[in-house]
mmCIF file of C-alpha atoms in Angstrom:
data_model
loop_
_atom_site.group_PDB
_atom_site.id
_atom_site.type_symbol
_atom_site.label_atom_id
_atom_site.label_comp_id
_atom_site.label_asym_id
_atom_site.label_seq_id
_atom_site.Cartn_x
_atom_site.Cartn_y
_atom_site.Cartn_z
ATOM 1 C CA UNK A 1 18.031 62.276 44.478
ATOM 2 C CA UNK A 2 18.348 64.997 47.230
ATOM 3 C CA UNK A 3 21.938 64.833 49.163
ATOM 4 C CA UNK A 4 20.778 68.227 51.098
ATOM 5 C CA UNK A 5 21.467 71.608 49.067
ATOM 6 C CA UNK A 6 18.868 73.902 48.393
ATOM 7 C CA UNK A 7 19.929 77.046 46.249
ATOM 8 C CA UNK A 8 18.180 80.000 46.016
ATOM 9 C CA UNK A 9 18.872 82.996 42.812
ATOM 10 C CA UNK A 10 20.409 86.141 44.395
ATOM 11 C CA UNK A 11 21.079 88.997 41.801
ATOM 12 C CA UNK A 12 20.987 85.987 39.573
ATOM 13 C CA UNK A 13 17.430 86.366 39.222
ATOM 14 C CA UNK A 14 17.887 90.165 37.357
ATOM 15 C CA UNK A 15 19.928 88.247 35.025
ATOM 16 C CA UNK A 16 21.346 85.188 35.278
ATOM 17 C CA UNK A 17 24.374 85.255 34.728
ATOM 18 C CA UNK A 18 25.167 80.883 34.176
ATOM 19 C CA UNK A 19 22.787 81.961 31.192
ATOM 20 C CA UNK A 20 25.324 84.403 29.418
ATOM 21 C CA UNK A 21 28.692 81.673 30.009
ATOM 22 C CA UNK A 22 30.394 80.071 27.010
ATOM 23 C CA UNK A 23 28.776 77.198 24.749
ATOM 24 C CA UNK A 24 31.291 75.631 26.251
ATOM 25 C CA UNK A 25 30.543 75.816 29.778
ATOM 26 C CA UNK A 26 27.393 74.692 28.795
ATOM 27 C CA UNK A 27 28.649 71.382 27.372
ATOM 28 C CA UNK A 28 30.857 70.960 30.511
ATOM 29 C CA UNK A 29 27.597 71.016 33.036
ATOM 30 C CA UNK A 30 25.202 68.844 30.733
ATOM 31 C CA UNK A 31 28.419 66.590 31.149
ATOM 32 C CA UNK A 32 27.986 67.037 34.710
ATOM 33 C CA UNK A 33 25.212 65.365 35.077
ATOM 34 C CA UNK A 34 24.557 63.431 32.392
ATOM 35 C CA UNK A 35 27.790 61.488 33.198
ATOM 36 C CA UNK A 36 26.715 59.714 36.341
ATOM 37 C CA UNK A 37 23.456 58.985 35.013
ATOM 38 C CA UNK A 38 24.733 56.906 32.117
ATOM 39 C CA UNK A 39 27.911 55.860 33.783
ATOM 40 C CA UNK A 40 30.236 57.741 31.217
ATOM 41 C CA UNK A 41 33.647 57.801 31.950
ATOM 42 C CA UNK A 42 35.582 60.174 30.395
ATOM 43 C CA UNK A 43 39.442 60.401 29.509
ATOM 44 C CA UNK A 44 39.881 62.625 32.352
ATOM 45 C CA UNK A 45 37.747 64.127 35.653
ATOM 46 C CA UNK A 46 35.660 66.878 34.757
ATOM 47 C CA UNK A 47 36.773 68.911 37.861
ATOM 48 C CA UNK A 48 39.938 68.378 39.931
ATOM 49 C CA UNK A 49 39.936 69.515 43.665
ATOM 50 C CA UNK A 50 43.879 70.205 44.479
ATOM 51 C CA UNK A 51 44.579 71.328 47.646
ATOM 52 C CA UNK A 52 46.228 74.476 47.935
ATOM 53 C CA UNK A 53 46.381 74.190 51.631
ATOM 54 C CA UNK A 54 45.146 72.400 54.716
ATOM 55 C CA UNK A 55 45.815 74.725 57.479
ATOM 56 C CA UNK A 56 43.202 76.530 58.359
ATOM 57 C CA UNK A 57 42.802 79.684 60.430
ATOM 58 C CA UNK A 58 39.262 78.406 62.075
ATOM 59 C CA UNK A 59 37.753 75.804 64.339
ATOM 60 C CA UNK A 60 34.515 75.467 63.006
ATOM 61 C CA UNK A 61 31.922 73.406 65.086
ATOM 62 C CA UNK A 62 30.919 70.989 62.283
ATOM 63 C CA UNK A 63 34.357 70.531 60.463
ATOM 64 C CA UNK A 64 35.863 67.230 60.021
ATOM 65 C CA UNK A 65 38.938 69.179 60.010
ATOM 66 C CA UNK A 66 38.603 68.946 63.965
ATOM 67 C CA UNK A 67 39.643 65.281 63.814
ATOM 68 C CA UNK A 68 42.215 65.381 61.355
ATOM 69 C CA UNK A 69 45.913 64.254 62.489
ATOM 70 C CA UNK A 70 47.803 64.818 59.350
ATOM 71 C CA UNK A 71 50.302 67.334 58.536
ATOM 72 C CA UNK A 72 49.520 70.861 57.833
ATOM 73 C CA UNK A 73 51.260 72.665 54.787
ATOM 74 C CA UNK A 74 50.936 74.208 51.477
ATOM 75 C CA UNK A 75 51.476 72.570 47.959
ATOM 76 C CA UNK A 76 54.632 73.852 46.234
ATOM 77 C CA UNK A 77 54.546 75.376 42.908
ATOM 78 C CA UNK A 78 56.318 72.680 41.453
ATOM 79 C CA UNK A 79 53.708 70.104 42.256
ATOM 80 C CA UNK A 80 51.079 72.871 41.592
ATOM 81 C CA UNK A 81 52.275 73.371 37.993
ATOM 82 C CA UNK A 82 52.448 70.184 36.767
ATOM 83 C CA UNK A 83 49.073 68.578 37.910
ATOM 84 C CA UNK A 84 48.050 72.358 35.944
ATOM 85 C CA UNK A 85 49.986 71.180 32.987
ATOM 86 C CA UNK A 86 48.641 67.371 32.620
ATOM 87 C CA UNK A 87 45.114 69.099 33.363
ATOM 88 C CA UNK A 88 45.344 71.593 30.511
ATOM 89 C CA UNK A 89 46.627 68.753 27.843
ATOM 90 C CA UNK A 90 43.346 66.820 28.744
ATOM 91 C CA UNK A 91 41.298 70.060 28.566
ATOM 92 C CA UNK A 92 40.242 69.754 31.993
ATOM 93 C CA UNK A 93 37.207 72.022 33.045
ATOM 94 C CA UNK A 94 36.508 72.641 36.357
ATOM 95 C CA UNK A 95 39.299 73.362 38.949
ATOM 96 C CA UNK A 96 39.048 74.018 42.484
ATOM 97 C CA UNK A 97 41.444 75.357 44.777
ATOM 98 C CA UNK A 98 40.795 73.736 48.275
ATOM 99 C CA UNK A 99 39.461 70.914 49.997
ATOM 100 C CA UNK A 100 40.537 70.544 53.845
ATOM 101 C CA UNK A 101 41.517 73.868 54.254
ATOM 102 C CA UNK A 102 41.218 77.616 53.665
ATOM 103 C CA UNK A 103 42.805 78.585 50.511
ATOM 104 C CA UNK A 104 43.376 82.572 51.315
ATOM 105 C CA UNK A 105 46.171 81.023 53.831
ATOM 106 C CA UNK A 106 48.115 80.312 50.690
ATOM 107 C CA UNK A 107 50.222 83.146 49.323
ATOM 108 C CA UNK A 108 50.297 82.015 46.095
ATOM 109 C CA UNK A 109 46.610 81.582 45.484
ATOM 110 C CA UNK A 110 46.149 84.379 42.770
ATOM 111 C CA UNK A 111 49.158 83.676 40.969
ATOM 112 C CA UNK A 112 47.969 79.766 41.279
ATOM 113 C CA UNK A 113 44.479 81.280 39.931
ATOM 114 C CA UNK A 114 46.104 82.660 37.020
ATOM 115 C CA UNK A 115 48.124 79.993 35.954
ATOM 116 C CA UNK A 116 44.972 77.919 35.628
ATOM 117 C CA UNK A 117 43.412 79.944 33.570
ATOM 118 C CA UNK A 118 46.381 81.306 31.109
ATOM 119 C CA UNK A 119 46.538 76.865 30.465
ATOM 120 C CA UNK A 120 42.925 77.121 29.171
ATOM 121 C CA UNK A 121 40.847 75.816 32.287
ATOM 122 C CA UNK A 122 37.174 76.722 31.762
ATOM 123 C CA UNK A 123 36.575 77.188 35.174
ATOM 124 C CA UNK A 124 38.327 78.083 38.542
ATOM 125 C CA UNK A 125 36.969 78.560 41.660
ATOM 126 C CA UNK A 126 37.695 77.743 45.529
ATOM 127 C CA UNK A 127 35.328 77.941 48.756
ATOM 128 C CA UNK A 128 36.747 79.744 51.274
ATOM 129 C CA UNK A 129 35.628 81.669 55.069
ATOM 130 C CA UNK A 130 36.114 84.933 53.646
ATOM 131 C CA UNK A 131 38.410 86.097 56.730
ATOM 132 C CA UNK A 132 41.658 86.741 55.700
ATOM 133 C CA UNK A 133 40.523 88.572 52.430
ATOM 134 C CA UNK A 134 41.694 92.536 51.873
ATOM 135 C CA UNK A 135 40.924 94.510 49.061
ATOM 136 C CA UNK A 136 44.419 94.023 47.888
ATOM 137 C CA UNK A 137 44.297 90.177 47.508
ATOM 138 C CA UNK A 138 40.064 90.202 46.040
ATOM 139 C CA UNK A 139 41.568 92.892 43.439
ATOM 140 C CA UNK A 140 44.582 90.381 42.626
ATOM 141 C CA UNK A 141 42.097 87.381 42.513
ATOM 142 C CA UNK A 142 39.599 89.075 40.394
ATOM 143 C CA UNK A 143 42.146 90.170 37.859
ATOM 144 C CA UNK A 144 43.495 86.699 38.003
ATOM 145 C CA UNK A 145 40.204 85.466 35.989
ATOM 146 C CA UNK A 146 38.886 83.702 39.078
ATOM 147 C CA UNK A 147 35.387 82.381 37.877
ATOM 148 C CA UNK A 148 33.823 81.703 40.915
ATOM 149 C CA UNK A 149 33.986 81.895 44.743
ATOM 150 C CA UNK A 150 31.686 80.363 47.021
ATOM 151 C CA UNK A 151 31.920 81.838 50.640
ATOM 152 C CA UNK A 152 30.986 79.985 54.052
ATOM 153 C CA UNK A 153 28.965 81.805 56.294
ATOM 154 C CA UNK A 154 27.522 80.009 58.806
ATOM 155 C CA UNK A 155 25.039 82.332 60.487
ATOM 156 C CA UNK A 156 22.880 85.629 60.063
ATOM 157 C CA UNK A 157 23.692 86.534 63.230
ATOM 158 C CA UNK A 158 27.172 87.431 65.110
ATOM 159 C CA UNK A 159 26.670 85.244 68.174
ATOM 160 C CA UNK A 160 25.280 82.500 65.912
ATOM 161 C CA UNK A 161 27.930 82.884 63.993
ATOM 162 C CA UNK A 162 30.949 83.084 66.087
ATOM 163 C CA UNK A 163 29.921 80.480 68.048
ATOM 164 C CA UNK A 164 29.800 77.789 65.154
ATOM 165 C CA UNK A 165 32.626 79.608 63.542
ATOM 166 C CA UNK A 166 35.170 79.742 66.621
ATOM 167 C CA UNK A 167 38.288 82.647 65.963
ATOM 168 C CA UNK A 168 36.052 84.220 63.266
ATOM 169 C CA UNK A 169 34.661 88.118 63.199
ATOM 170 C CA UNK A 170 31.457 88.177 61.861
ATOM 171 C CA UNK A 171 31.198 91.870 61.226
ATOM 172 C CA UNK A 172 34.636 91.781 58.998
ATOM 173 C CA UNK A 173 33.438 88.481 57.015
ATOM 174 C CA UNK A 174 30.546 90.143 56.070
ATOM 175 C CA UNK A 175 32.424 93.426 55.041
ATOM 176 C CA UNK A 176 35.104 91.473 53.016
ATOM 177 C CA UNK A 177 32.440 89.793 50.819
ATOM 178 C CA UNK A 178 30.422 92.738 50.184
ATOM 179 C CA UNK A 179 33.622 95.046 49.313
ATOM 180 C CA UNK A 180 35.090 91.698 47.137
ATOM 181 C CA UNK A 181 31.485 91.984 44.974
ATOM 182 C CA UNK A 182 31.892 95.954 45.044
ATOM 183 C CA UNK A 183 35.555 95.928 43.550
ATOM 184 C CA UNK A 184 34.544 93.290 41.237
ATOM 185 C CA UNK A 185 31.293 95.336 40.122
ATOM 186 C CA UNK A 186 33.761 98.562 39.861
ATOM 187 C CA UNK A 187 35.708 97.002 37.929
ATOM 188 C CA UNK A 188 32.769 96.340 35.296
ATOM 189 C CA UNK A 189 33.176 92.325 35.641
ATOM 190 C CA UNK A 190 30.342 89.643 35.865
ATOM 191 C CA UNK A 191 32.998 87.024 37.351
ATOM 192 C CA UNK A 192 33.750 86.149 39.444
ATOM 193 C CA UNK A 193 29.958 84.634 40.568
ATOM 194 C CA UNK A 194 29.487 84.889 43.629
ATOM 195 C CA UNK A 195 27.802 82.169 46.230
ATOM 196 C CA UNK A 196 27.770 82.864 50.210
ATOM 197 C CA UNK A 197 26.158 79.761 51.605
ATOM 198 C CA UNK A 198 25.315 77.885 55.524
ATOM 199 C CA UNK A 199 25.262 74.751 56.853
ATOM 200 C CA UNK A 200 22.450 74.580 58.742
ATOM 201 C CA UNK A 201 22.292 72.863 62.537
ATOM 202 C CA UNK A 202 20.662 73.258 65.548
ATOM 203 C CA UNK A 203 22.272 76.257 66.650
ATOM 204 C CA UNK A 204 21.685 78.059 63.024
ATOM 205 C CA UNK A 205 18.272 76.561 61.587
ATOM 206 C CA UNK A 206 16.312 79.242 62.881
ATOM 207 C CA UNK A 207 17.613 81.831 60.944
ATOM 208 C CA UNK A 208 17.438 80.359 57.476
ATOM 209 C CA UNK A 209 15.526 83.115 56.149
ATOM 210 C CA UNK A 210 16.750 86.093 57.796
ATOM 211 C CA UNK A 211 20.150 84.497 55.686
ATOM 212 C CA UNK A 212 18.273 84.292 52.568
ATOM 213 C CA UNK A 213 16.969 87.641 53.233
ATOM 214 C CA UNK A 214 20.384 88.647 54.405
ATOM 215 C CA UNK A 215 22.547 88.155 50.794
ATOM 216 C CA UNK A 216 19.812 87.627 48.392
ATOM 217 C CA UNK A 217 20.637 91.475 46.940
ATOM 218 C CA UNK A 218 23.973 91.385 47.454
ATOM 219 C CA UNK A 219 25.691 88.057 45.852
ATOM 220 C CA UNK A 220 24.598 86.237 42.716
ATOM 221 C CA UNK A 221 23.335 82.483 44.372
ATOM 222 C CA UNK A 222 22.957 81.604 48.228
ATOM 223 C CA UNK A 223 22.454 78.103 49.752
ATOM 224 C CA UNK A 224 21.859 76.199 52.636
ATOM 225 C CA UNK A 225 23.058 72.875 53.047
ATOM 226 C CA UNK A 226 21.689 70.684 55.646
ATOM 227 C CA UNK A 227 24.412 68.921 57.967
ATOM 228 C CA UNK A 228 25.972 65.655 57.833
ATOM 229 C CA UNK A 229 27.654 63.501 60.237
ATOM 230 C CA UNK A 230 31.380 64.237 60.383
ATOM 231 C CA UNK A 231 33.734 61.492 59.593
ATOM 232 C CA UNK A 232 35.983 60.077 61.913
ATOM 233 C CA UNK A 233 38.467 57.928 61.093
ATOM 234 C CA UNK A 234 37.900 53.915 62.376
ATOM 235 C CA UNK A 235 34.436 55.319 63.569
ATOM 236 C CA UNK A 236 31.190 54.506 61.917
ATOM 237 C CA UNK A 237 28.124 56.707 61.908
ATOM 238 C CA UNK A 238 25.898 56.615 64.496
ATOM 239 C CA UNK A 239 23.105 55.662 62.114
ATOM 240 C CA UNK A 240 22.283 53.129 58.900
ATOM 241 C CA UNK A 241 22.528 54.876 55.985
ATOM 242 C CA UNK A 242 20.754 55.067 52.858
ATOM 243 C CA UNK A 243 22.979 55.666 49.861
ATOM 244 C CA UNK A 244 22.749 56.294 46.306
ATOM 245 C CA UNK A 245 25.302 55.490 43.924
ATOM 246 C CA UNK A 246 27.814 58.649 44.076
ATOM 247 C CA UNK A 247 27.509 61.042 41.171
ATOM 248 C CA UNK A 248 31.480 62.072 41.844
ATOM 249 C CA UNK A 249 33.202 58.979 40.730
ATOM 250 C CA UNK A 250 32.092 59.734 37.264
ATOM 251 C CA UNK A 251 33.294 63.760 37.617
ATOM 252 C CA UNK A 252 36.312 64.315 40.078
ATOM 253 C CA UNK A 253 38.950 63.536 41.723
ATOM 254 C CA UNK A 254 41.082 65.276 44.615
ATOM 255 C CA UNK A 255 44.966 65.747 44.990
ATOM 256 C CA UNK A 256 46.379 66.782 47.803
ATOM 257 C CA UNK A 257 49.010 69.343 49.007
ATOM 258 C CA UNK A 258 50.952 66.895 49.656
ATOM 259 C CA UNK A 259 50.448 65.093 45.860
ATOM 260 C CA UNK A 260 48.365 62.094 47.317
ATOM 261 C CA UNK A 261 44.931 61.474 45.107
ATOM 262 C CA UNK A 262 42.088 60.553 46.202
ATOM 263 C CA UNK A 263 38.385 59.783 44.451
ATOM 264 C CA UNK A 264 36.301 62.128 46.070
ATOM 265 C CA UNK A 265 35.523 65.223 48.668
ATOM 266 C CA UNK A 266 34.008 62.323 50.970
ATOM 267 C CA UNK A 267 37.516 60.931 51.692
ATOM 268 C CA UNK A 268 39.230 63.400 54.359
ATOM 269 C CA UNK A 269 41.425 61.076 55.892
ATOM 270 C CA UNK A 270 42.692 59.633 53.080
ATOM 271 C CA UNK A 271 40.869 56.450 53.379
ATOM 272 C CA UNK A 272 41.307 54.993 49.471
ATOM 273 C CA UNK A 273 44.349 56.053 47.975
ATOM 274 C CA UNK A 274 44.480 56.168 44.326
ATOM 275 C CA UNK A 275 48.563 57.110 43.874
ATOM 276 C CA UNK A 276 50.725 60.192 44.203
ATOM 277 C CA UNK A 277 50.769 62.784 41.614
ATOM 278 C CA UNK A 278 54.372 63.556 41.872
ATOM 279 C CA UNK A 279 55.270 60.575 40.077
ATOM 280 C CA UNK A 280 52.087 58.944 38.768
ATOM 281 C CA UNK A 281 50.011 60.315 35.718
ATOM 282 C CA UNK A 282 46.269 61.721 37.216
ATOM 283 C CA UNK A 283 44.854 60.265 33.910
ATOM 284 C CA UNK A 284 45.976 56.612 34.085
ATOM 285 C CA UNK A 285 44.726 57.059 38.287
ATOM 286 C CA UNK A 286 41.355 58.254 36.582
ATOM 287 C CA UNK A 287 41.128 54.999 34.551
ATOM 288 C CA UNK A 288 43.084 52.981 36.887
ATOM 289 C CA UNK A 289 42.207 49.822 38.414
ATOM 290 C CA UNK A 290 41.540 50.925 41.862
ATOM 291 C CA UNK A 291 39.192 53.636 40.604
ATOM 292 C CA UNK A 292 37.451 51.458 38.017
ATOM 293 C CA UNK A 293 36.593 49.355 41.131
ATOM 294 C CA UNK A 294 34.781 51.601 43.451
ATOM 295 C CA UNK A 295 32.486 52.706 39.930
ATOM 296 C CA UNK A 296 32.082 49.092 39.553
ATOM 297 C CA UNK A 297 31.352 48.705 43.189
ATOM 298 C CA UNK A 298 28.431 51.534 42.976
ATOM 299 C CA UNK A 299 27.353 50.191 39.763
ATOM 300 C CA UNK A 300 26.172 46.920 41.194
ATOM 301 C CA UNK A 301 24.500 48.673 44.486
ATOM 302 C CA UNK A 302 27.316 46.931 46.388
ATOM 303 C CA UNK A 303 29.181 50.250 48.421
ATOM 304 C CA UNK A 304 28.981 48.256 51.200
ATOM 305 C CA UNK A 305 31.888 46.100 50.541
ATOM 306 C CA UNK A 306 34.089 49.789 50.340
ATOM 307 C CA UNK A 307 34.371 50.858 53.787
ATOM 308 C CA UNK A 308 34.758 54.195 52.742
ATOM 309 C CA UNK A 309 32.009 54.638 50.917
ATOM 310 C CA UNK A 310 29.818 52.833 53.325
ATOM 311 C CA UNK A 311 30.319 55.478 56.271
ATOM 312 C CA UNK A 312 30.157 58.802 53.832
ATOM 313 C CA UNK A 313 27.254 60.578 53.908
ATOM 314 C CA UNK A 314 28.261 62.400 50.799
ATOM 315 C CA UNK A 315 25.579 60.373 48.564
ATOM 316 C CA UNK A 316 22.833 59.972 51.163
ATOM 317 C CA UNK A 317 19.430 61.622 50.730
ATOM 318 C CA UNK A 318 19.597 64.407 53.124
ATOM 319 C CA UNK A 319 15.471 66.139 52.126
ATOM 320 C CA UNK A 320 14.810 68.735 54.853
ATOM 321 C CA UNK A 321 11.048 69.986 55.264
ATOM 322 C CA UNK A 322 11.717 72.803 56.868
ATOM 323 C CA UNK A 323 14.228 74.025 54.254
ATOM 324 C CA UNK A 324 11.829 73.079 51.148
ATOM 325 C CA UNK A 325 8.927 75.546 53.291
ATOM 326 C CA UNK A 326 11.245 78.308 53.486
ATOM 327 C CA UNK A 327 12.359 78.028 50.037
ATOM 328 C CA UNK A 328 8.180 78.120 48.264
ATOM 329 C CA UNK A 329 8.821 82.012 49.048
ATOM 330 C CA UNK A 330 12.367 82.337 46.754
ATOM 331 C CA UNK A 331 13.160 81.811 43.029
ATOM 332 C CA UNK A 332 14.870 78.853 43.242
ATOM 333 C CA UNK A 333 18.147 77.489 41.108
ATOM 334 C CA UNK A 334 17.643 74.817 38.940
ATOM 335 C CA UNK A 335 19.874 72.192 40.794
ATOM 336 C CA UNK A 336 19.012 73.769 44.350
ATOM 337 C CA UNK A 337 16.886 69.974 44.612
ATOM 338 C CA UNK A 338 19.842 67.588 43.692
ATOM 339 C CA UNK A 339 23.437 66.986 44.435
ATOM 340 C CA UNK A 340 25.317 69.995 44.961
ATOM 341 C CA UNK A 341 26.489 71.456 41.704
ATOM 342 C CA UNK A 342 30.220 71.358 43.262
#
């Protein structure tokens, strides 16, 4: 089922580089999908998103961050190290470093990286703007073992860009990714991969494949992503949805800065707590009651009765014509047509 992210092979498509990764790996993304299909739950998530941060040093025009009301901080090492610890003694997989916020506003982040992946995690990765990134910190982050790092570009143009991206500088975005896959190439790496994607809107749609165009010979993947609806809390969308039953309950969960857990990336306000990881075990959360019940709630077609899940727009199809005619002229990923891989 399409939920609206088309991927397209950058360099990726002189060698793929997903092709060379571990059997391991491998095994983790046949997991990936194959464990939503037949409803296998595992001993513990797949992925974790934990939430370096939540402040964030833009305004962007889509972001649900605009309504948030909760408070802004960073998560302390403390908390940090032993969700990392619990993680690594249920071999988690997949980690990623942010959810509501930008993750280079931690100062922490590469030795946070590094931590991850000296307790065996397979792979760690975070999305971030790409604004507050010198060569100092992408040298510290690459040498940390980051795997992957998916950059948020929304625009092939500066006025485009700028204006959907308030407080950002287009010209030094684009430099900072370019010199973070130089340094990475100097230093005679392959990771971390690289993804600079868009969501695309009105004010952006037009230049889908200038953007294609833009960083298809410079980064490994790029994608598009069409828009949803942002989520405000006590309000609805302004539409009936169609839903699908949500792949994510069956691969991740999210913890907070501030320890809180929550099921999935479609929860920003903290809708459906599942506990607080400073005191509670993330595994018996996983396989905890309250969890249990939103799978068996999706199971039975019934994610009306969760208000949550009934507003998200997370796991609704989202097919865009226009992207899937722009896309007949690139050599496209193999999951560019379903859920987003992360």
């Amino acid at each position: 089922m399409n939920a609206g992210f088309y991927e397209i092979l950058g360099t990726d498509r002189f060698e793929n580089l997903e092709n060379t990764f571990t059997p391991e790996y491998k095994e983790y993304r046949k997991k990936w999908f194959e464990y939503p299909q037949k409803r296998i739950l595992g001993e513990f998530p797949l992925h974790l998103d934990v939430e370096s941060t939540n402040a964030c040093n833009l305004r962007c025009a889509m972001c649900t961050r605009n309504f948030m009301t909760e408070k802004i901080g960073n998560i302390k090492w403390d908390l940090f190290k032993k969700v990392i610890d619990e993680a690594s003694d249920y071999k988690l997989l997949s980690l990623k470093l942010n959810f509501r916020g930008e993750p280079l506003l931690h100062p922490e982040l590469p030795k946070m990286v590094k931590y991850a992946k000296d307790k065996g995690i397979l792979e760690v990765q975070f999305n971030t703007n790409g604004l507050a990134l010198p060569e100092k910190k992408s040298e510290e982050l690459i040498r940390a073992g980051l795997d992957r790092v998916i950059f948020s570009v929304d625009g092939a143009f500066k006025e485009t860009y700028e204006k959907i991206r308030t407080g950002s500088d287009f010209e030094r975005v684009v430099q900072n990714i370019k010199r973070f896959v130089e340094i990475r190439n100097e230093m005679r790496l392959r990771k971390p991969i690289v993804r600079v994607q868009m969501v695309k809107m009105e004010e952006n749609k037009h230049e889908v494949e200038r953007f294609f165009n833009m960083w298809r010979d410079v980064v490994n993947r790029v994608a598009v992503v069409t828009q949803r609806e942002p989520y405000i809390r006590g309000k609805g969308p302004s539409k009936k949805l169609e839903h699908f039953p949500c792949h994510q309950i069956w691969q991740r969960m999210v913890v907070w800065w501030t320890g809180e857990v929550f099921m999935c990336c479609g929860d920003w306000h903290g809708g459906y707590p599942l506990g607080d990881a400073k005191k509670d075990s993330l595994r018996d959360l996983w396989l905890g009651k309250k969890y249990n019940f939103v799978r068996e709630l999706h199971s039975t077609h019934r994610l009306e009765d969760l208000s949550i899940c009934a507003r998200c727009e997370v796991n609704t199809p989202q097919f865009d014509k226009e992207l899937a005619q722009v896309l007949k002229n690139y050599q496209i990923s193999t999951n560019s047509s379903g859920l987003s891989m992360r």
